[in-house]
C-alpha cells in the first residue's frame, strides 16, 4: 500500500517535471495563426499571472503561501510553463514569480494547452499530463495541413470531448478540504461542453497558410471578456400576477451562473410609470465561504456559509410585491461584480475599475399589457 502511495507521488512529481519542459512562446504562433493569436491576447488565459491580473495579484499578496512560505503554488494553473515550476510547487522548496522571466509572464500559453495529453483526477485538484513532444500539438481539425513548424494530431479524446479544460477548471480544495471553486461538471449537458460554449466556431481562418471559413474562437468568453457571447445561455422571463409579478432567471448552462467565490451576481428590477422609476432592492446571488459564520479569505474558510448562486440548469423565480398597471415598463438587468463590493477594500481593490465594475449579462424591458 505504502509503495503504491510512493509510486503515485513519484509519478505525480514526474508529471510536474514533464510540465517543466520547454514550451514554444506565444510569439512563435502569431506569424501563422494571426486571427487566433489576436483573439487570445486580451483573455484571462493570456493574463492569468500576477503581473497581468490585478485581482489574482491582490489575493496572492495576502496569501500565507506568499507572506510566510515564499512559494507560488498557484503556478500549477496560473503559470504552468514557469521554468522553476518544480520549486514553486514542491515540498521544502521556494519559488515565486519573477517579472523578468518570460516563462512567468506567459500565463496559460498556446503551446501548453495544446500539449495537454491527458488529465489525472485528484482529490484536491486535477493535474494535466503534458506530452513530452515539444512541437507536437493536439487539436480537432480534420485533415489539417502539415506545418513546417510543428506536427499535430486530432486523435486526443480530451480535445474531442472538450475535457481538456478540466485539469485546471474542475475543482480546487483548500487545506480544510473545502471546495473553494468548482465547475461541478457532473451536470454536463447533452452535446454542450466547455469547448462548444466557450470556444464557439466563428468566421476567420485558423491559419494564414490555408483559408478556412471558420475557426474555434480563442477569446474564451467568460466573466472578464466577451460576456455577450454567453448571454444566449441565460434567459429572463416575466410573469404578471394579481398584486405582484415574477421575474425568472433561467440558467441554461451546465454549471452555476458564476463559479469563483469572489463573484457576486445581482438581479436589478425597476418599474417605470409615467416617467417615474421605482427601484426594487437588488436580488443577490452569491456563494460565500468562511469560518465560524463569518466570510473569510479562501485559505481560512472551512465551510460554505451562504449559497444563493443559481445552479446549473436552474430556473430561479423572484417575486415582487407590486400591482402593475397597463403601460408600466418593467426593466430587468442581470449582472455581476468580479469582486464582491464588501471584499474590495480587504484586498486593496477599491480603486480597481475592473474589480469594481458592474458587468451586464442580460437586459430586458417588459411593457405591461
Ligand atoms: C487547480 C488550478 C488552480 C490553482 C492551483 C489556483 N487557481 Fe486561481 N483560478 C483557477 C481557475 C480555473 C480560475 C478561473 C475561475 C473562474 O473564473 O471561475 C481561477 C481564478 C482565480 C482568481 C480570480 C481572478 C480574477 O481575475 O477574477 C483568483 C483571485 C485566483 N484564481 C487566485 C488564486 C491564488 C492566489 C492561487 C494560489 C494560492 C490560485 N488561484 C491557485 C485555477 C486555479
Ligand atoms: C510556420 C507556420 C506555423 C507556425 C509558426 C505555427 N503553426 Fe500551427 N499550424 C500551421 C498549419 C499550416 C496548420 C494546419 C492548418 C490547416 O490545415 O488549415 C496548423 C495547425 C495547428 C493546430 C491544429 C491541429 C489540429 O490537428 O487540429 C494547432 C493546435 C496549432 N497549429 C498550434 C500551433 C501553436 C500552439 C503554435 C505556436 C507555438 C503554432 N501552431 C505555430 C502552421 C503553423
Ligand atoms: C451551455 C453552455 C456552457 C457550458 C457547457 C459551459 N459553460 Fe462556462 N459559462 C457559461 C455561461 C452562460 C457563463 C456565465 C457568463 C459569465 O460569467 O459572464 C459561464 C461562465 C464560465 C466561467 C466564468 C465564471 C466565473 O465565476 O468567473 C468559467 C471559468 C467557465 N464558464 C468555465 C467553464 C468550463 C471549464 C466548462 C466545462 C467544464 C464550462 N464552462 C461549460 C456557459 C457554459
Ligand atoms: C485553454 C486552452 C487553449 C489555449 C490557451 C489555446 N488553445 Fe488553441 N485550441 C484549444 C482547443 C480545445 C481547440 C479545439 C477547438 C474545437 O474543438 O473546436 C483549439 C484549436 C486550435 C487550432 C485549430 C483550429 C480550430 O479552429 O480548431 C489552432 C490552430 C489553435 N488552437 C491555435 C492556438 C494558438 C495559436 C493559441 C495561442 C494564441 C492557442 N491555440 C491557445 C485550446 C486552446
Ligand atoms: C492550465 C490551466 C488551465 C486550462 C488547461 C484551462 N484554463 Fe481556463 N482559466 C485558467 C485560469 C487560471 C483562469 C483564471 C485566470 C485569471 O483570471 O487570472 C482561467 C479562466 C478561464 C475563463 C474565465 C475567463 C474570464 O473572462 O473570466 C474561462 C471562460 C475559461 N478559463 C475557459 C477555459 C476553457 C474553455 C478551457 C479548455 C479549452 C480552459 N479554460 C482551460 C486555467 C486554465
mmCIF file of N, CA and C and ligand atoms in Angstrom, residues 24 28-29 31-33 110-111 114 137-141 144-145 147-150 152-154 207 209-210 212, ligand 2:
data_model
loop_
_atom_site.group_PDB
_atom_site.id
_atom_site.type_symbol
_atom_site.label_atom_id
_atom_site.label_comp_id
_atom_site.label_asym_id
_atom_site.label_seq_id
_atom_site.Cartn_x
_atom_site.Cartn_y
_atom_site.Cartn_z
ATOM 1 N N UNK A 24 7.144 26.335 -26.552
ATOM 2 C CA UNK A 24 7.333 27.416 -27.515
ATOM 3 C C UNK A 24 6.554 28.635 -27.029
ATOM 4 N N UNK A 28 5.681 32.771 -31.149
ATOM 5 C CA UNK A 28 6.026 31.896 -32.287
ATOM 6 C C UNK A 28 4.806 31.401 -33.065
ATOM 7 N N UNK A 29 3.627 31.582 -32.521
ATOM 8 C CA UNK A 29 2.426 31.092 -33.207
ATOM 9 C C UNK A 29 1.822 32.170 -34.098
ATOM 10 N N UNK A 31 2.801 34.316 -36.399
ATOM 11 C CA UNK A 31 3.035 34.501 -37.828
ATOM 12 C C UNK A 31 2.115 33.630 -38.680
ATOM 13 N N UNK A 32 1.757 32.435 -38.206
ATOM 14 C CA UNK A 32 0.873 31.565 -38.994
ATOM 15 C C UNK A 32 -0.569 31.533 -38.477
ATOM 16 N N UNK A 33 -0.786 31.903 -37.211
ATOM 17 C CA UNK A 33 -2.144 31.899 -36.636
ATOM 18 C C UNK A 33 -2.510 33.291 -36.114
ATOM 19 N N UNK A 110 -0.351 29.040 -25.528
ATOM 20 C CA UNK A 110 -0.863 28.245 -26.652
ATOM 21 C C UNK A 110 -0.257 26.840 -26.601
ATOM 22 N N UNK A 111 1.081 26.796 -26.518
ATOM 23 C CA UNK A 111 1.765 25.505 -26.588
ATOM 24 C C UNK A 111 1.407 24.628 -25.388
ATOM 25 N N UNK A 114 -2.106 23.127 -25.863
ATOM 26 C CA UNK A 114 -2.140 22.185 -26.977
ATOM 27 C C UNK A 114 -1.245 20.968 -26.774
ATOM 28 N N UNK A 137 1.302 19.329 -31.467
ATOM 29 C CA UNK A 137 0.125 19.920 -30.836
ATOM 30 C C UNK A 137 -1.153 19.145 -31.124
ATOM 31 N N UNK A 138 -1.970 18.965 -30.066
ATOM 32 C CA UNK A 138 -3.260 18.311 -30.225
ATOM 33 C C UNK A 138 -4.305 19.331 -30.643
ATOM 34 N N UNK A 139 -5.250 18.880 -31.451
ATOM 35 C CA UNK A 139 -6.338 19.750 -31.885
ATOM 36 C C UNK A 139 -7.492 18.887 -32.355
ATOM 37 N N UNK A 140 -8.438 19.494 -33.075
ATOM 38 C CA UNK A 140 -9.581 18.706 -33.564
ATOM 39 C C UNK A 140 -9.837 18.921 -35.052
ATOM 40 N N UNK A 141 -8.861 19.540 -35.732
ATOM 41 C CA UNK A 141 -9.069 19.793 -37.167
ATOM 42 C C UNK A 141 -9.065 18.479 -37.933
ATOM 43 N N UNK A 144 -5.859 18.389 -41.142
ATOM 44 C CA UNK A 144 -5.023 19.586 -41.006
ATOM 45 C C UNK A 144 -3.810 19.459 -41.923
ATOM 46 N N UNK A 145 -3.415 20.574 -42.528
ATOM 47 C CA UNK A 145 -2.211 20.579 -43.352
ATOM 48 C C UNK A 145 -1.018 20.291 -42.468
ATOM 49 N N UNK A 147 2.417 21.306 -41.027
ATOM 50 C CA UNK A 147 3.102 22.582 -40.893
ATOM 51 C C UNK A 147 4.598 22.319 -40.793
ATOM 52 N N UNK A 148 5.414 23.238 -41.294
ATOM 53 C CA UNK A 148 6.870 23.031 -41.194
ATOM 54 C C UNK A 148 7.358 23.297 -39.779
ATOM 55 N N UNK A 149 6.530 23.985 -39.017
ATOM 56 C CA UNK A 149 6.930 24.407 -37.679
ATOM 57 C C UNK A 149 6.613 23.348 -36.627
ATOM 58 N N UNK A 150 5.521 22.638 -36.816
ATOM 59 C CA UNK A 150 5.126 21.646 -35.814
ATOM 60 C C UNK A 150 4.339 20.510 -36.450
ATOM 61 N N UNK A 152 0.975 17.785 -35.717
ATOM 62 C CA UNK A 152 -0.254 17.876 -34.932
ATOM 63 C C UNK A 152 -1.037 16.581 -35.050
ATOM 64 N N UNK A 153 -1.996 16.446 -34.150
ATOM 65 C CA UNK A 153 -2.831 15.254 -34.180
ATOM 66 C C UNK A 153 -4.220 15.590 -33.663
ATOM 67 N N UNK A 154 -5.224 14.966 -34.266
ATOM 68 C CA UNK A 154 -6.594 15.217 -33.806
ATOM 69 C C UNK A 154 -7.178 13.962 -33.164
ATOM 70 N N UNK A 207 -5.541 29.525 -39.887
ATOM 71 C CA UNK A 207 -4.130 29.868 -40.129
ATOM 72 C C UNK A 207 -4.064 30.685 -41.408
ATOM 73 N N UNK A 209 -1.899 29.927 -43.699
ATOM 74 C CA UNK A 209 -1.265 29.044 -44.667
ATOM 75 C C UNK A 209 -2.334 28.486 -45.608
ATOM 76 N N UNK A 210 -3.545 28.292 -45.041
ATOM 77 C CA UNK A 210 -4.676 27.826 -45.842
ATOM 78 C C UNK A 210 -5.903 28.606 -45.382
ATOM 79 N N UNK A 212 -9.422 28.763 -44.201
ATOM 80 C CA UNK A 212 -10.585 28.012 -43.730
ATOM 81 C C UNK A 212 -11.659 29.048 -43.415
HETATM 82 C C1 LIG B 2 5.030 28.073 -39.977
HETATM 83 C C2 LIG B 2 3.623 28.233 -39.711
HETATM 84 C C3 LIG B 2 3.102 27.777 -38.364
HETATM 85 C C4 LIG B 2 3.502 28.176 -37.110
HETATM 86 C C5 LIG B 2 4.640 29.093 -36.741
HETATM 87 C C6 LIG B 2 2.569 27.560 -36.171
HETATM 88 N N1 LIG B 2 1.651 26.817 -36.850
HETATM 89 FE FE1 LIG B 2 0.139 25.751 -36.044
HETATM 90 N N2 LIG B 2 -0.488 25.165 -37.887
HETATM 91 C C7 LIG B 2 0.102 25.551 -39.057
HETATM 92 C C8 LIG B 2 -0.621 24.969 -40.181
HETATM 93 C C9 LIG B 2 -0.315 25.153 -41.673
HETATM 94 C C10 LIG B 2 -1.707 24.230 -39.618
HETATM 95 C C11 LIG B 2 -2.791 23.485 -40.380
HETATM 96 C C12 LIG B 2 -3.849 24.482 -40.788
HETATM 97 C C13 LIG B 2 -4.855 23.955 -41.782
HETATM 98 O O1 LIG B 2 -4.822 22.760 -42.136
HETATM 99 O O2 LIG B 2 -5.702 24.763 -42.197
HETATM 100 C C14 LIG B 2 -1.590 24.380 -38.172
HETATM 101 C C15 LIG B 2 -2.466 23.784 -37.283
HETATM 102 C C16 LIG B 2 -2.344 23.921 -35.902
HETATM 103 C C17 LIG B 2 -3.218 23.272 -34.951
HETATM 104 C C18 LIG B 2 -4.396 22.382 -35.274
HETATM 105 C C19 LIG B 2 -4.020 20.945 -35.227
HETATM 106 C C20 LIG B 2 -5.185 20.007 -35.338
HETATM 107 O O3 LIG B 2 -4.956 18.840 -35.744
HETATM 108 O O4 LIG B 2 -6.319 20.374 -35.013
HETATM 109 C C21 LIG B 2 -2.794 23.641 -33.709
HETATM 110 C C22 LIG B 2 -3.379 23.208 -32.397
HETATM 111 C C23 LIG B 2 -1.656 24.524 -33.889
HETATM 112 N N3 LIG B 2 -1.412 24.664 -35.229
HETATM 113 C C24 LIG B 2 -0.973 25.120 -32.848
HETATM 114 C C25 LIG B 2 0.118 25.968 -33.013
HETATM 115 C C26 LIG B 2 0.816 26.604 -31.910
HETATM 116 C C27 LIG B 2 0.459 26.423 -30.447
HETATM 117 C C28 LIG B 2 1.824 27.345 -32.445
HETATM 118 C C29 LIG B 2 2.851 28.175 -31.717
HETATM 119 C C30 LIG B 2 3.595 27.531 -30.661
HETATM 120 C C31 LIG B 2 1.754 27.169 -33.891
HETATM 121 N N4 LIG B 2 0.721 26.339 -34.199
HETATM 122 C C32 LIG B 2 2.626 27.755 -34.802
HETATM 123 C C33 LIG B 2 1.213 26.346 -39.217
HETATM 124 C C34 LIG B 2 1.928 26.926 -38.172
#
